[in-house]
JSON list of C-alpha atoms in Angstrom, two decimals:
[
{"chain": "A", "resi": 1, "resn": "LEU", "atom": "CA", "xyz": [91.22, 101.99, 97.23]},
{"chain": "A", "resi": 2, "resn": "ASN", "atom": "CA", "xyz": [94.89, 101.06, 97.22]},
{"chain": "A", "resi": 3, "resn": "ILE", "atom": "CA", "xyz": [95.13, 100.65, 93.44]},
{"chain": "A", "resi": 4, "resn": "MET", "atom": "CA", "xyz": [94.98, 103.73, 91.18]},
{"chain": "A", "resi": 5, "resn": "ARG", "atom": "CA", "xyz": [93.72, 105.87, 94.06]},
{"chain": "A", "resi": 6, "resn": "PRO", "atom": "CA", "xyz": [93.51, 109.64, 93.53]},
{"chain": "A", "resi": 7, "resn": "SER", "atom": "CA", "xyz": [93.75, 110.35, 97.28]},
{"chain": "A", "resi": 8, "resn": "MET", "atom": "CA", "xyz": [95.17, 108.57, 100.31]},
{"chain": "A", "resi": 9, "resn": "MET", "atom": "CA", "xyz": [92.66, 110.03, 102.73]},
{"chain": "A", "resi": 10, "resn": "GLU", "atom": "CA", "xyz": [90.10, 107.24, 102.51]},
{"chain": "A", "resi": 11, "resn": "THR", "atom": "CA", "xyz": [92.49, 104.35, 103.21]},
{"chain": "A", "resi": 12, "resn": "GLY", "atom": "CA", "xyz": [93.83, 106.15, 106.27]},
{"chain": "A", "resi": 13, "resn": "LEU", "atom": "CA", "xyz": [90.35, 106.93, 107.55]},
{"chain": "A", "resi": 14, "resn": "GLU", "atom": "CA", "xyz": [89.51, 103.22, 107.36]},
{"chain": "A", "resi": 15, "resn": "SER", "atom": "CA", "xyz": [92.45, 102.53, 109.70]},
{"chain": "A", "resi": 16, "resn": "VAL", "atom": "CA", "xyz": [91.41, 105.35, 112.01]},
{"chain": "A", "resi": 17, "resn": "ALA", "atom": "CA", "xyz": [87.83, 104.03, 112.16]},
{"chain": "A", "resi": 18, "resn": "TYR", "atom": "CA", "xyz": [89.08, 100.47, 112.79]},
{"chain": "A", "resi": 19, "resn": "ASN", "atom": "CA", "xyz": [91.16, 101.64, 115.77]},
{"chain": "A", "resi": 20, "resn": "LEU", "atom": "CA", "xyz": [88.47, 103.93, 117.17]},
{"chain": "A", "resi": 21, "resn": "ASN", "atom": "CA", "xyz": [86.01, 101.02, 117.13]},
{"chain": "A", "resi": 22, "resn": "ARG", "atom": "CA", "xyz": [88.47, 99.09, 119.30]},
{"chain": "A", "resi": 23, "resn": "LYS", "atom": "CA", "xyz": [88.76, 101.88, 121.91]},
{"chain": "A", "resi": 24, "resn": "ASN", "atom": "CA", "xyz": [92.10, 103.24, 120.67]},
{"chain": "A", "resi": 25, "resn": "SER", "atom": "CA", "xyz": [91.18, 106.91, 120.58]},
{"chain": "A", "resi": 26, "resn": "ASP", "atom": "CA", "xyz": [94.60, 108.62, 120.59]},
{"chain": "A", "resi": 27, "resn": "LEU", "atom": "CA", "xyz": [96.11, 108.05, 117.16]},
{"chain": "A", "resi": 28, "resn": "LEU", "atom": "CA", "xyz": [99.08, 109.44, 115.24]},
{"chain": "A", "resi": 29, "resn": "PHE", "atom": "CA", "xyz": [99.24, 107.58, 111.91]},
{"chain": "A", "resi": 30, "resn": "PHE", "atom": "CA", "xyz": [101.20, 107.99, 108.73]},
{"chain": "A", "resi": 31, "resn": "GLU", "atom": "CA", "xyz": [100.91, 106.34, 105.35]},
{"chain": "A", "resi": 32, "resn": "PHE", "atom": "CA", "xyz": [103.40, 106.44, 102.50]},
{"chain": "A", "resi": 33, "resn": "GLY", "atom": "CA", "xyz": [102.21, 105.52, 99.02]},
{"chain": "A", "resi": 34, "resn": "LYS", "atom": "CA", "xyz": [101.35, 106.44, 95.49]},
{"chain": "A", "resi": 35, "resn": "THR", "atom": "CA", "xyz": [98.43, 108.36, 94.04]},
{"chain": "A", "resi": 36, "resn": "TYR", "atom": "CA", "xyz": [97.39, 108.49, 90.42]},
{"chain": "A", "resi": 37, "resn": "HIS", "atom": "CA", "xyz": [95.87, 111.37, 88.50]},
{"chain": "A", "resi": 38, "resn": "SER", "atom": "CA", "xyz": [94.47, 111.59, 84.99]},
{"chain": "A", "resi": 39, "resn": "SER", "atom": "CA", "xyz": [95.04, 114.78, 83.04]},
{"chain": "A", "resi": 40, "resn": "GLU", "atom": "CA", "xyz": [93.62, 113.50, 79.74]},
{"chain": "A", "resi": 41, "resn": "ALA", "atom": "CA", "xyz": [92.33, 110.24, 78.26]},
{"chain": "A", "resi": 42, "resn": "ASN", "atom": "CA", "xyz": [94.74, 107.31, 78.79]},
{"chain": "A", "resi": 43, "resn": "LYS", "atom": "CA", "xyz": [97.36, 109.61, 80.35]},
{"chain": "A", "resi": 44, "resn": "TYR", "atom": "CA", "xyz": [98.12, 109.11, 84.04]},
{"chain": "A", "resi": 45, "resn": "THR", "atom": "CA", "xyz": [100.65, 110.61, 86.40]},
{"chain": "A", "resi": 46, "resn": "GLU", "atom": "CA", "xyz": [101.97, 108.81, 89.47]},
{"chain": "A", "resi": 47, "resn": "GLN", "atom": "CA", "xyz": [103.11, 110.67, 92.60]},
{"chain": "A", "resi": 48, "resn": "GLN", "atom": "CA", "xyz": [104.53, 109.60, 95.96]},
{"chain": "A", "resi": 49, "resn": "HIS", "atom": "CA", "xyz": [102.69, 111.04, 98.97]},
{"chain": "A", "resi": 50, "resn": "LEU", "atom": "CA", "xyz": [103.17, 111.02, 102.71]},
{"chain": "A", "resi": 51, "resn": "SER", "atom": "CA", "xyz": [99.86, 111.30, 104.57]},
{"chain": "A", "resi": 52, "resn": "LEU", "atom": "CA", "xyz": [99.52, 112.06, 108.27]},
{"chain": "A", "resi": 53, "resn": "TYR", "atom": "CA", "xyz": [96.42, 111.37, 110.41]},
{"chain": "A", "resi": 54, "resn": "LEU", "atom": "CA", "xyz": [95.94, 112.73, 113.90]},
{"chain": "A", "resi": 55, "resn": "THR", "atom": "CA", "xyz": [93.07, 112.32, 116.35]},
{"chain": "A", "resi": 56, "resn": "GLY", "atom": "CA", "xyz": [92.50, 112.24, 120.10]},
{"chain": "A", "resi": 57, "resn": "ASN", "atom": "CA", "xyz": [95.31, 113.36, 122.40]},
{"chain": "A", "resi": 58, "resn": "THR", "atom": "CA", "xyz": [98.84, 114.07, 121.22]},
{"chain": "A", "resi": 59, "resn": "THR", "atom": "CA", "xyz": [100.26, 113.44, 124.68]},
{"chain": "A", "resi": 60, "resn": "ALA", "atom": "CA", "xyz": [99.00, 111.05, 127.34]},
{"chain": "A", "resi": 61, "resn": "ALA", "atom": "CA", "xyz": [97.51, 112.39, 130.54]},
{"chain": "A", "resi": 62, "resn": "ASN", "atom": "CA", "xyz": [99.56, 111.85, 133.69]},
{"chain": "A", "resi": 63, "resn": "TRP", "atom": "CA", "xyz": [99.62, 113.06, 137.29]},
{"chain": "A", "resi": 64, "resn": "LYS", "atom": "CA", "xyz": [101.24, 116.37, 136.30]},
{"chain": "A", "resi": 65, "resn": "HIS", "atom": "CA", "xyz": [99.54, 117.28, 133.02]},
{"chain": "A", "resi": 66, "resn": "LYS", "atom": "CA", "xyz": [96.24, 116.76, 131.26]},
{"chain": "A", "resi": 67, "resn": "GLY", "atom": "CA", "xyz": [96.41, 115.14, 127.87]},
{"chain": "A", "resi": 68, "resn": "GLU", "atom": "CA", "xyz": [96.75, 117.66, 125.04]},
{"chain": "A", "resi": 69, "resn": "LYS", "atom": "CA", "xyz": [94.03, 117.44, 122.40]},
{"chain": "A", "resi": 70, "resn": "ALA", "atom": "CA", "xyz": [95.05, 117.12, 118.77]},
{"chain": "A", "resi": 71, "resn": "ASP", "atom": "CA", "xyz": [94.66, 120.33, 116.82]},
{"chain": "A", "resi": 72, "resn": "PHE", "atom": "CA", "xyz": [95.53, 121.94, 113.52]},
{"chain": "A", "resi": 73, "resn": "TYR", "atom": "CA", "xyz": [98.68, 123.60, 114.87]},
{"chain": "A", "resi": 74, "resn": "PHE", "atom": "CA", "xyz": [100.20, 120.28, 115.92]},
{"chain": "A", "resi": 75, "resn": "ILE", "atom": "CA", "xyz": [99.90, 118.79, 112.42]},
{"chain": "A", "resi": 76, "resn": "LYS", "atom": "CA", "xyz": [101.09, 122.08, 110.89]},
{"chain": "A", "resi": 77, "resn": "GLY", "atom": "CA", "xyz": [104.19, 121.86, 113.11]},
{"chain": "A", "resi": 78, "resn": "VAL", "atom": "CA", "xyz": [104.84, 118.27, 111.99]},
{"chain": "A", "resi": 79, "resn": "VAL", "atom": "CA", "xyz": [104.66, 119.28, 108.31]},
{"chain": "A", "resi": 80, "resn": "ASP", "atom": "CA", "xyz": [106.98, 122.22, 108.98]},
{"chain": "A", "resi": 81, "resn": "LYS", "atom": "CA", "xyz": [109.45, 120.00, 110.88]},
{"chain": "A", "resi": 82, "resn": "ILE", "atom": "CA", "xyz": [109.53, 117.34, 108.12]},
{"chain": "A", "resi": 83, "resn": "SER", "atom": "CA", "xyz": [110.28, 119.97, 105.51]},
{"chain": "A", "resi": 84, "resn": "LYS", "atom": "CA", "xyz": [113.01, 121.55, 107.68]},
{"chain": "A", "resi": 85, "resn": "LEU", "atom": "CA", "xyz": [114.63, 118.14, 108.24]},
{"chain": "A", "resi": 86, "resn": "LEU", "atom": "CA", "xyz": [114.92, 117.87, 104.45]},
{"chain": "A", "resi": 87, "resn": "GLY", "atom": "CA", "xyz": [116.44, 121.36, 104.27]},
{"chain": "A", "resi": 88, "resn": "VAL", "atom": "CA", "xyz": [113.36, 123.02, 102.79]},
{"chain": "A", "resi": 89, "resn": "THR", "atom": "CA", "xyz": [111.77, 126.02, 104.48]},
{"chain": "A", "resi": 90, "resn": "VAL", "atom": "CA", "xyz": [108.04, 126.50, 103.98]},
{"chain": "A", "resi": 91, "resn": "ASN", "atom": "CA", "xyz": [107.61, 130.21, 103.36]},
{"chain": "A", "resi": 92, "resn": "VAL", "atom": "CA", "xyz": [103.81, 130.37, 103.00]},
{"chain": "A", "resi": 93, "resn": "PHE", "atom": "CA", "xyz": [100.92, 128.66, 104.75]},
{"chain": "A", "resi": 94, "resn": "MET", "atom": "CA", "xyz": [97.76, 129.95, 103.09]},
{"chain": "A", "resi": 95, "resn": "SER", "atom": "CA", "xyz": [94.12, 128.98, 103.36]},
{"chain": "A", "resi": 96, "resn": "ALA", "atom": "CA", "xyz": [92.57, 127.11, 100.49]},
{"chain": "A", "resi": 97, "resn": "GLY", "atom": "CA", "xyz": [89.26, 125.53, 99.62]},
{"chain": "A", "resi": 98, "resn": "ALA", "atom": "CA", "xyz": [88.99, 121.76, 99.75]},
{"chain": "A", "resi": 99, "resn": "ASP", "atom": "CA", "xyz": [85.93, 119.52, 99.55]},
{"chain": "A", "resi": 100, "resn": "LYS", "atom": "CA", "xyz": [86.92, 116.99, 102.19]},
{"chain": "A", "resi": 101, "resn": "LEU", "atom": "CA", "xyz": [88.83, 119.34, 104.55]},
{"chain": "A", "resi": 102, "resn": "SER", "atom": "CA", "xyz": [87.52, 122.07, 106.81]},
{"chain": "A", "resi": 103, "resn": "GLY", "atom": "CA", "xyz": [89.92, 124.93, 107.41]},
{"chain": "A", "resi": 104, "resn": "ALA", "atom": "CA", "xyz": [92.18, 123.66, 104.64]},
{"chain": "A", "resi": 105, "resn": "VAL", "atom": "CA", "xyz": [95.64, 125.19, 104.34]},
{"chain": "A", "resi": 106, "resn": "ILE", "atom": "CA", "xyz": [98.31, 124.66, 101.70]},
{"chain": "A", "resi": 107, "resn": "ALA", "atom": "CA", "xyz": [102.04, 124.82, 102.42]},
{"chain": "A", "resi": 108, "resn": "LYS", "atom": "CA", "xyz": [104.07, 126.47, 99.68]},
{"chain": "A", "resi": 109, "resn": "VAL", "atom": "CA", "xyz": [107.77, 126.78, 98.97]},
{"chain": "A", "resi": 110, "resn": "LYS", "atom": "CA", "xyz": [108.14, 129.62, 96.48]},
{"chain": "A", "resi": 111, "resn": "ASN", "atom": "CA", "xyz": [105.36, 128.74, 93.98]},
{"chain": "A", "resi": 112, "resn": "ASP", "atom": "CA", "xyz": [105.34, 124.97, 94.61]},
{"chain": "A", "resi": 113, "resn": "VAL", "atom": "CA", "xyz": [102.61, 123.43, 96.78]},
{"chain": "A", "resi": 114, "resn": "ILE", "atom": "CA", "xyz": [104.21, 120.74, 98.92]},
{"chain": "A", "resi": 115, "resn": "ALA", "atom": "CA", "xyz": [101.38, 119.94, 101.34]},
{"chain": "A", "resi": 116, "resn": "GLU", "atom": "CA", "xyz": [97.67, 120.28, 102.00]},
{"chain": "A", "resi": 117, "resn": "LEU", "atom": "CA", "xyz": [96.46, 120.04, 105.57]},
{"chain": "A", "resi": 118, "resn": "GLY", "atom": "CA", "xyz": [93.46, 120.67, 107.80]},
{"chain": "A", "resi": 119, "resn": "GLY", "atom": "CA", "xyz": [90.67, 119.03, 109.72]},
{"chain": "A", "resi": 120, "resn": "ILE", "atom": "CA", "xyz": [88.64, 116.43, 107.86]},
{"chain": "A", "resi": 121, "resn": "SER", "atom": "CA", "xyz": [85.07, 117.62, 107.28]},
{"chain": "A", "resi": 122, "resn": "LYS", "atom": "CA", "xyz": [82.25, 116.21, 109.40]},
{"chain": "A", "resi": 123, "resn": "LYS", "atom": "CA", "xyz": [80.50, 114.90, 106.28]},
{"chain": "A", "resi": 124, "resn": "THR", "atom": "CA", "xyz": [83.56, 112.83, 105.31]},
{"chain": "A", "resi": 125, "resn": "LEU", "atom": "CA", "xyz": [83.99, 111.58, 108.88]},
{"chain": "A", "resi": 126, "resn": "ALA", "atom": "CA", "xyz": [80.32, 110.56, 108.97]},
{"chain": "A", "resi": 127, "resn": "ASN", "atom": "CA", "xyz": [80.91, 108.31, 105.94]},
{"chain": "A", "resi": 128, "resn": "PHE", "atom": "CA", "xyz": [83.38, 106.33, 108.08]},
{"chain": "A", "resi": 129, "resn": "ASP", "atom": "CA", "xyz": [81.32, 106.52, 111.33]},
{"chain": "A", "resi": 130, "resn": "ILE", "atom": "CA", "xyz": [84.01, 108.61, 113.03]},
{"chain": "A", "resi": 131, "resn": "LYS", "atom": "CA", "xyz": [82.63, 110.92, 115.71]},
{"chain": "A", "resi": 132, "resn": "GLN", "atom": "CA", "xyz": [85.77, 112.72, 116.89]},
{"chain": "A", "resi": 133, "resn": "PRO", "atom": "CA", "xyz": [87.82, 115.30, 114.95]},
{"chain": "A", "resi": 134, "resn": "VAL", "atom": "CA", "xyz": [90.58, 113.98, 112.69]},
{"chain": "A", "resi": 135, "resn": "PHE", "atom": "CA", "xyz": [93.36, 116.18, 111.30]},
{"chain": "A", "resi": 136, "resn": "TYR", "atom": "CA", "xyz": [95.03, 115.30, 108.03]},
{"chain": "A", "resi": 137, "resn": "ALA", "atom": "CA", "xyz": [98.11, 116.36, 106.09]},
{"chain": "A", "resi": 138, "resn": "ASP", "atom": "CA", "xyz": [98.98, 115.23, 102.58]},
{"chain": "A", "resi": 139, "resn": "ILE", "atom": "CA", "xyz": [102.61, 115.91, 101.63]},
{"chain": "A", "resi": 140, "resn": "ASN", "atom": "CA", "xyz": [103.65, 115.68, 97.98]},
{"chain": "A", "resi": 141, "resn": "TRP", "atom": "CA", "xyz": [106.78, 113.65, 98.63]},
{"chain": "A", "resi": 142, "resn": "ASP", "atom": "CA", "xyz": [108.11, 113.85, 95.05]},
{"chain": "A", "resi": 143, "resn": "LYS", "atom": "CA", "xyz": [107.92, 117.64, 95.07]},
{"chain": "A", "resi": 144, "resn": "LEU", "atom": "CA", "xyz": [109.51, 117.87, 98.53]},
{"chain": "A", "resi": 145, "resn": "LEU", "atom": "CA", "xyz": [112.42, 115.63, 97.50]},
{"chain": "A", "resi": 146, "resn": "GLU", "atom": "CA", "xyz": [112.88, 117.62, 94.31]},
{"chain": "A", "resi": 147, "resn": "LEU", "atom": "CA", "xyz": [113.19, 120.81, 96.35]},
{"chain": "A", "resi": 148, "resn": "SER", "atom": "CA", "xyz": [115.50, 119.16, 98.90]},
{"chain": "A", "resi": 149, "resn": "LYS", "atom": "CA", "xyz": [117.97, 118.09, 96.18]},
{"chain": "A", "resi": 150, "resn": "LYS", "atom": "CA", "xyz": [118.92, 121.74, 95.86]},
{"chain": "A", "resi": 151, "resn": "GLN", "atom": "CA", "xyz": [119.83, 121.85, 99.57]},
{"chain": "A", "resi": 152, "resn": "GLN", "atom": "CA", "xyz": [123.07, 120.64, 101.12]},
{"chain": "A", "resi": 153, "resn": "ILE", "atom": "CA", "xyz": [122.18, 118.09, 103.79]},
{"chain": "A", "resi": 154, "resn": "ALA", "atom": "CA", "xyz": [124.88, 117.42, 106.39]},
{"chain": "A", "resi": 155, "resn": "PHE", "atom": "CA", "xyz": [125.11, 114.42, 108.69]},
{"chain": "A", "resi": 156, "resn": "THR", "atom": "CA", "xyz": [127.32, 113.22, 111.51]},
{"chain": "A", "resi": 157, "resn": "GLU", "atom": "CA", "xyz": [128.72, 109.72, 111.37]},
{"chain": "A", "resi": 158, "resn": "ILE", "atom": "CA", "xyz": [127.40, 107.30, 113.97]},
{"chain": "A", "resi": 159, "resn": "PRO", "atom": "CA", "xyz": [130.05, 106.49, 116.60]},
{"chain": "A", "resi": 160, "resn": "LYS", "atom": "CA", "xyz": [131.78, 103.13, 116.07]},
{"chain": "A", "resi": 161, "resn": "TYR", "atom": "CA", "xyz": [131.77, 102.30, 119.76]},
{"chain": "A", "resi": 162, "resn": "PRO", "atom": "CA", "xyz": [128.68, 102.52, 121.97]},
{"chain": "A", "resi": 163, "resn": "ALA", "atom": "CA", "xyz": [128.63, 104.73, 125.03]},
{"chain": "A", "resi": 164, "resn": "VAL", "atom": "CA", "xyz": [130.10, 103.15, 128.16]},
{"chain": "A", "resi": 165, "resn": "TYR", "atom": "CA", "xyz": [128.18, 103.39, 131.43]},
{"chain": "A", "resi": 166, "resn": "ARG", "atom": "CA", "xyz": [130.22, 102.43, 134.47]},
{"chain": "A", "resi": 167, "resn": "ASP", "atom": "CA", "xyz": [128.91, 101.14, 137.73]},
{"chain": "A", "resi": 168, "resn": "LEU", "atom": "CA", "xyz": [130.67, 100.42, 140.98]},
{"chain": "A", "resi": 169, "resn": "ALA", "atom": "CA", "xyz": [130.98, 96.94, 142.49]},
{"chain": "A", "resi": 170, "resn": "ILE", "atom": "CA", "xyz": [132.39, 96.58, 146.00]},
{"chain": "A", "resi": 171, "resn": "VAL", "atom": "CA", "xyz": [133.06, 93.41, 148.00]},
{"chain": "A", "resi": 172, "resn": "ILE", "atom": "CA", "xyz": [132.01, 93.84, 151.64]},
{"chain": "A", "resi": 173, "resn": "ASP", "atom": "CA", "xyz": [131.49, 91.58, 154.66]},
{"chain": "A", "resi": 174, "resn": "LYS", "atom": "CA", "xyz": [128.06, 89.88, 154.99]},
{"chain": "A", "resi": 175, "resn": "SER", "atom": "CA", "xyz": [127.56, 91.34, 158.48]},
{"chain": "A", "resi": 176, "resn": "ILE", "atom": "CA", "xyz": [127.46, 94.86, 157.10]}
]
């Protein structure tokens, strides 16, 4: 699956299933790699992709709050934030049909599709013996970087000297 793969979904779902079988049910995974597509005989294209996998709770439960369940809007926000960090604004999120995704949505910048996201279908999850919902986003990294080259990205230099935290030390008599 990691050589000449057309999709990164399956390799990530193997990792999700591995962790779920070991009682790690709250997962936020990413995978960066290449996919290969054939448009005609003996002609292949290679693309860099960033895939995100999300299942279980996005935040841990504590005394003040219940854990927040993973949902489509969380992964949509992550895709939107990644694109904004690169200086690219997603102007359209529109629904699309996909075989392995339920409620699939594509993220577009002008006419370029930069990401496909949604919940993984129950049929696909059943192939990996996964019983809880998994949300998935596939970002076309090459396309996103191509669009970000047109943007001016600014940065602030890291300070040369670390922050100084002062504490107070006082010498007092032992009897006090």
